[in-house]
Structure formats: C-alpha cells, structure tokens
Amino acid sequence: MLFGRTTLSKFVIEQTRGQHSEMGALLIDVAAAVKSISALVGKGALSGVAGSAAAINVQGEEQKKIDVLANEAFLRHCEWGGQLAGMASEELEEPFRIPDDYPRGRYLLVFDPLDGSSNSDVNVSVGSIFSILARSTAGAAQKPDFLRPGHEQLAAGYAIYGPATMLVLTVGTGTHGFTLDRESGNFILTHPAIRIPAATREFAINTSNERFWEPPVQRYVGECKAGSSGIRGVDFNMRWIASMVAEVHRILMRGGIFMYPRDNKDPAKPGRLRLLYEANPMAMLVEQAGGAASTGRGRILDVVPDALHQRLPVILGSREEVERLERYHHEYDTGADRPFVSPLFAERSLFRD
Ligand code: AFP
C-alpha cells in the first residue's frame, strides 16, 4: 500500500504525456519550489525571517521577508528547465526574463508566491498560487504575452501550508489534491477528483467592508445573516481567514461561497484580488471541481486582462449560491430588484441610488 500510492510526479507525467510533457516537467519544478517554501514556512519563528522586508511591492503593500524568499524559490526552481518563455509574479512589477544562459520554452508561469502572508507571523495557514499558460512561439516573453483570459490556462494550482502541506492541481481533467508526506518528501494523491457541493450554508466575506459593498452583495449577505427568520429560511454560518488559499481549500473540501466583491473603499481598485495569479487559477480549480467563479457580472475565466496586476471582484464556490449572487447583480443592474414607485413620489424615494 505504502509503495502503491500515486505521487504527484507520476500523476503529472501520466496526465501531460504527449503534447504537454514539458509542462509536466515544469509542474515538478513548481512542486520543488513549494516544498522549499513549505520547509521555510513550517519553521515558523525559528526561520528568523519574520517581519517586514522594509519594501513595498507593486501592489503598494508591505513586502515581508518571507514574501521575498518565496518569490526567489519560484524563480530559482523554475528558471533553468528550458520549458519557460517567462514568469510573472505578484512580487515583481515587470515579467521576469529567463536568464540568457538557460534554454527557453513556450510556457508562461504566473504566481503569487505567498498569498495571505500577513497571516504568517501569527501562524495561520498561508499558500502559493500558480497558473500556466502557453504561447505559440518560443523566445523571451513580453508583458502582452501574459494578458490572456483564464480559460486559456493549461494548468493551475495552489499549495496550502497548514497543519499539513497540500498541493491542489488541475491540468484540465478535474481538480486533485496531494498531501506532502514529510518523511518521504513526496506529494501523494490523497484527494482525487474533488467535487464542490452545489448547495451550501456557509459564506466567507470580510464584513468590515459591508458599508462599501454594492447593493446586490449587501442584499445577499443580509439574507444569509437573517438566517431562518429571513427569506432564505435557513441559518448560515460565516468564516473569514483572510487567506484566500485557506478559504478556497475549505470550499473545495466541503462547499461554501467566498466573496471579495467590488467595493467603493478605493475607487481606483475595482476589487482587492488580482486576476492573473489569484482569481484565474482559483477559478479554474473551482470550475474543474464543479463550482462556479464569477465577478458577479460574468465568468472570471472570460475576463480579458489589460494589465499584469489587474484587480477584479471575485465570487466563487458552490454553484447555486454563485448563481444567486449573479442574479442579484443582474436584478440590480436592470432595476428588477426595485419596487415600482410613481414618478410623482420619486424624489422622496428611499432608494439608495
Ligand atoms: P496578504 O497576502 O497581503 O495577506 O493578502 C491576502 C489576500 O490577498 C487574500 O488572500 C485574502 O482573501 C485577502 O487578501 C484578505 O483581505 P482583507 O485583509 O481585506 O480581509
């Protein structure tokens, strides 16, 4: 039994044989980067890298030393293999150019090396998120090469550094979870063909932003909070870890809905989360597990990016709840959620807009 288990390497080689065998080799390098980061994160305060790197990244957010090290782990493990035309990272303003002394290939690797890193100092789960695209030609990738819609992703995944380290992966044939066996150093397939239940009674959102949300989101969350005494007629539970990888992992394991919706806190930002290395890979994983991923007004995987670090609203998880929120956005946009008020009284209307 111990030796009959499916390792990540075996799974990846079998799944990418033929047209994308080089992508299989790249995924094995990504797994090596993840193991390095897992070892570092797992040391906790003993690693000596807690705290700020005294730098601000391209997002205008404080960079932690551990963010910088995780970014290095991805770059160094993946730059040499000859499969990549380029990489892009949350931590780098511009795409990373593969050094000239290494061969280049046709794949593009995009990643958030340590998502939720503000949680690392308090020993709460954090993760890495990645996405693989291909371009039709080899040579050094330029910024426009990365600006492809998520439905063109060939593979996507995340690693969660929790009580156990797991790597959850899709190459377009379902979503599969691998657990790191710390003794052998292998990722073992422990969660094949993950399915997200279509219905849920659990939602995740940062409710401290409630006053900044759009009305359809306020309506949806209000109905969840009203529970059995409201129009939903059932009680809901709420979770918020502030670590997207941990929230998505919970949803893949038992269902739920995760929302980081559009808000008007900072009009320059149409959402908090980033399209290329947060929303797109998570949307592919969720869809491959039977769930849905939307901006509230359309499928995330169909958004055509116009910038490397573009942000957007994200609503994903159990299909029935995501569809309900899309309906609420549609009703709001078309005015169908508003009762008829005679124009005579319109000025005294209680409408919010
Ligand atoms: P950090 O990487 O800066 O900790 O941000 C994490 C994150 O991008 C995502 O993982 C969380 O869902 C979200 O931000 C939490 O945001 P709030 O702090 O606004 O709740």
PDB file of N, CA and C and ligand atoms in Angstrom, residues 61 114-118 206 240 242-244 258 260 272-274 278, ligand 1:
ATOM      1  N   GLU A  61       1.742  47.224  -1.273  1.00  0.00           N
ATOM      2  CA  GLU A  61       1.609  46.551   0.005  1.00  0.00           C
ATOM      3  C   GLU A  61       2.996  46.283   0.589  1.00  0.00           C
ATOM      4  N   LEU A 114       3.444  33.846  -2.047  1.00  0.00           N
ATOM      5  CA  LEU A 114       2.975  33.613  -0.671  1.00  0.00           C
ATOM      6  C   LEU A 114       1.738  34.470  -0.403  1.00  0.00           C
ATOM      7  N   ASP A 115       0.596  33.899  -0.731  1.00  0.00           N
ATOM      8  CA  ASP A 115      -0.656  34.631  -0.541  1.00  0.00           C
ATOM      9  C   ASP A 115      -1.084  34.535   0.922  1.00  0.00           C
ATOM     10  N   GLY A 116      -1.580  35.658   1.443  1.00  0.00           N
ATOM     11  CA  GLY A 116      -2.025  35.678   2.838  1.00  0.00           C
ATOM     12  C   GLY A 116      -0.860  35.852   3.788  1.00  0.00           C
ATOM     13  N   SER A 117       0.256  36.402   3.278  1.00  0.00           N
ATOM     14  CA  SER A 117       1.487  36.405   4.082  1.00  0.00           C
ATOM     15  C   SER A 117       1.361  37.240   5.353  1.00  0.00           C
ATOM     16  N   SER A 118       0.363  38.141   5.403  1.00  0.00           N
ATOM     17  CA  SER A 118       0.201  38.878   6.664  1.00  0.00           C
ATOM     18  C   SER A 118      -0.213  37.916   7.782  1.00  0.00           C
ATOM     19  N   ASN A 206     -15.289  39.547   4.134  1.00  0.00           N
ATOM     20  CA  ASN A 206     -14.823  40.453   5.178  1.00  0.00           C
ATOM     21  C   ASN A 206     -15.931  41.485   5.441  1.00  0.00           C
ATOM     22  N   TRP A 240     -14.065  33.676   8.001  1.00  0.00           N
ATOM     23  CA  TRP A 240     -13.155  34.585   7.298  1.00  0.00           C
ATOM     24  C   TRP A 240     -11.753  34.409   7.865  1.00  0.00           C
ATOM     25  N   ALA A 242      -8.956  35.446   5.995  1.00  0.00           N
ATOM     26  CA  ALA A 242      -8.115  36.474   5.366  1.00  0.00           C
ATOM     27  C   ALA A 242      -6.904  35.852   4.678  1.00  0.00           C
ATOM     28  N   SER A 243      -7.074  34.627   4.196  1.00  0.00           N
ATOM     29  CA  SER A 243      -6.045  33.921   3.447  1.00  0.00           C
ATOM     30  C   SER A 243      -6.801  33.176   2.348  1.00  0.00           C
ATOM     31  N   MET A 244      -6.770  33.712   1.123  1.00  0.00           N
ATOM     32  CA  MET A 244      -7.647  33.175   0.074  1.00  0.00           C
ATOM     33  C   MET A 244      -7.430  31.682  -0.149  1.00  0.00           C
ATOM     34  N   PHE A 258     -17.136  32.111  -1.364  1.00  0.00           N
ATOM     35  CA  PHE A 258     -16.121  33.096  -0.984  1.00  0.00           C
ATOM     36  C   PHE A 258     -16.372  34.348  -1.808  1.00  0.00           C
ATOM     37  N   TYR A 260     -14.868  38.347  -2.452  1.00  0.00           N
ATOM     38  CA  TYR A 260     -14.180  39.621  -2.255  1.00  0.00           C
ATOM     39  C   TYR A 260     -14.715  40.518  -3.351  1.00  0.00           C
ATOM     40  N   ARG A 272     -10.140  43.666  -4.587  1.00  0.00           N
ATOM     41  CA  ARG A 272      -8.838  43.550  -3.932  1.00  0.00           C
ATOM     42  C   ARG A 272      -7.944  42.514  -4.628  1.00  0.00           C
ATOM     43  N   LEU A 273      -8.563  41.453  -5.117  1.00  0.00           N
ATOM     44  CA  LEU A 273      -7.768  40.311  -5.575  1.00  0.00           C
ATOM     45  C   LEU A 273      -7.310  40.493  -7.021  1.00  0.00           C
ATOM     46  N   ARG A 274      -6.211  39.846  -7.343  1.00  0.00           N
ATOM     47  CA  ARG A 274      -5.575  40.028  -8.637  1.00  0.00           C
ATOM     48  C   ARG A 274      -6.019  38.929  -9.604  1.00  0.00           C
ATOM     49  N   GLU A 278      -4.323  35.169  -8.832  1.00  0.00           N
ATOM     50  CA  GLU A 278      -5.209  34.769  -7.729  1.00  0.00           C
ATOM     51  C   GLU A 278      -6.536  34.267  -8.313  1.00  0.00           C
TER      52      GLU A 278
HETATM   53  P1  AFP B   1      -1.935  39.363   2.028  1.00  0.00           P
HETATM   54  O1  AFP B   1      -1.150  38.447   1.109  1.00  0.00           O
HETATM   55  O2  AFP B   1      -1.469  40.784   1.967  1.00  0.00           O
HETATM   56  O3  AFP B   1      -2.037  38.825   3.429  1.00  0.00           O
HETATM   57  O4  AFP B   1      -3.424  39.422   1.400  1.00  0.00           O
HETATM   58  C1  AFP B   1      -4.205  38.265   1.360  1.00  0.00           C
HETATM   59  C2  AFP B   1      -5.346  38.450   0.427  1.00  0.00           C
HETATM   60  O5  AFP B   1      -4.904  38.883  -0.829  1.00  0.00           O
HETATM   61  C3  AFP B   1      -6.209  37.197   0.281  1.00  0.00           C
HETATM   62  O6  AFP B   1      -5.506  36.019   0.489  1.00  0.00           O
HETATM   63  C4  AFP B   1      -7.304  37.399   1.302  1.00  0.00           C
HETATM   64  O7  AFP B   1      -8.508  36.790   0.912  1.00  0.00           O
HETATM   65  C5  AFP B   1      -7.460  38.889   1.355  1.00  0.00           C
HETATM   66  O8  AFP B   1      -6.231  39.452   0.957  1.00  0.00           O
HETATM   67  C6  AFP B   1      -7.813  39.371   2.738  1.00  0.00           C
HETATM   68  O9  AFP B   1      -8.086  40.722   2.689  1.00  0.00           O
HETATM   69  P2  AFP B   1      -8.599  41.547   3.981  1.00  0.00           P
HETATM   70  O10 AFP B   1      -7.406  41.763   4.863  1.00  0.00           O
HETATM   71  O11 AFP B   1      -9.143  42.816   3.385  1.00  0.00           O
HETATM   72  O12 AFP B   1      -9.661  40.727   4.658  1.00  0.00           O
END
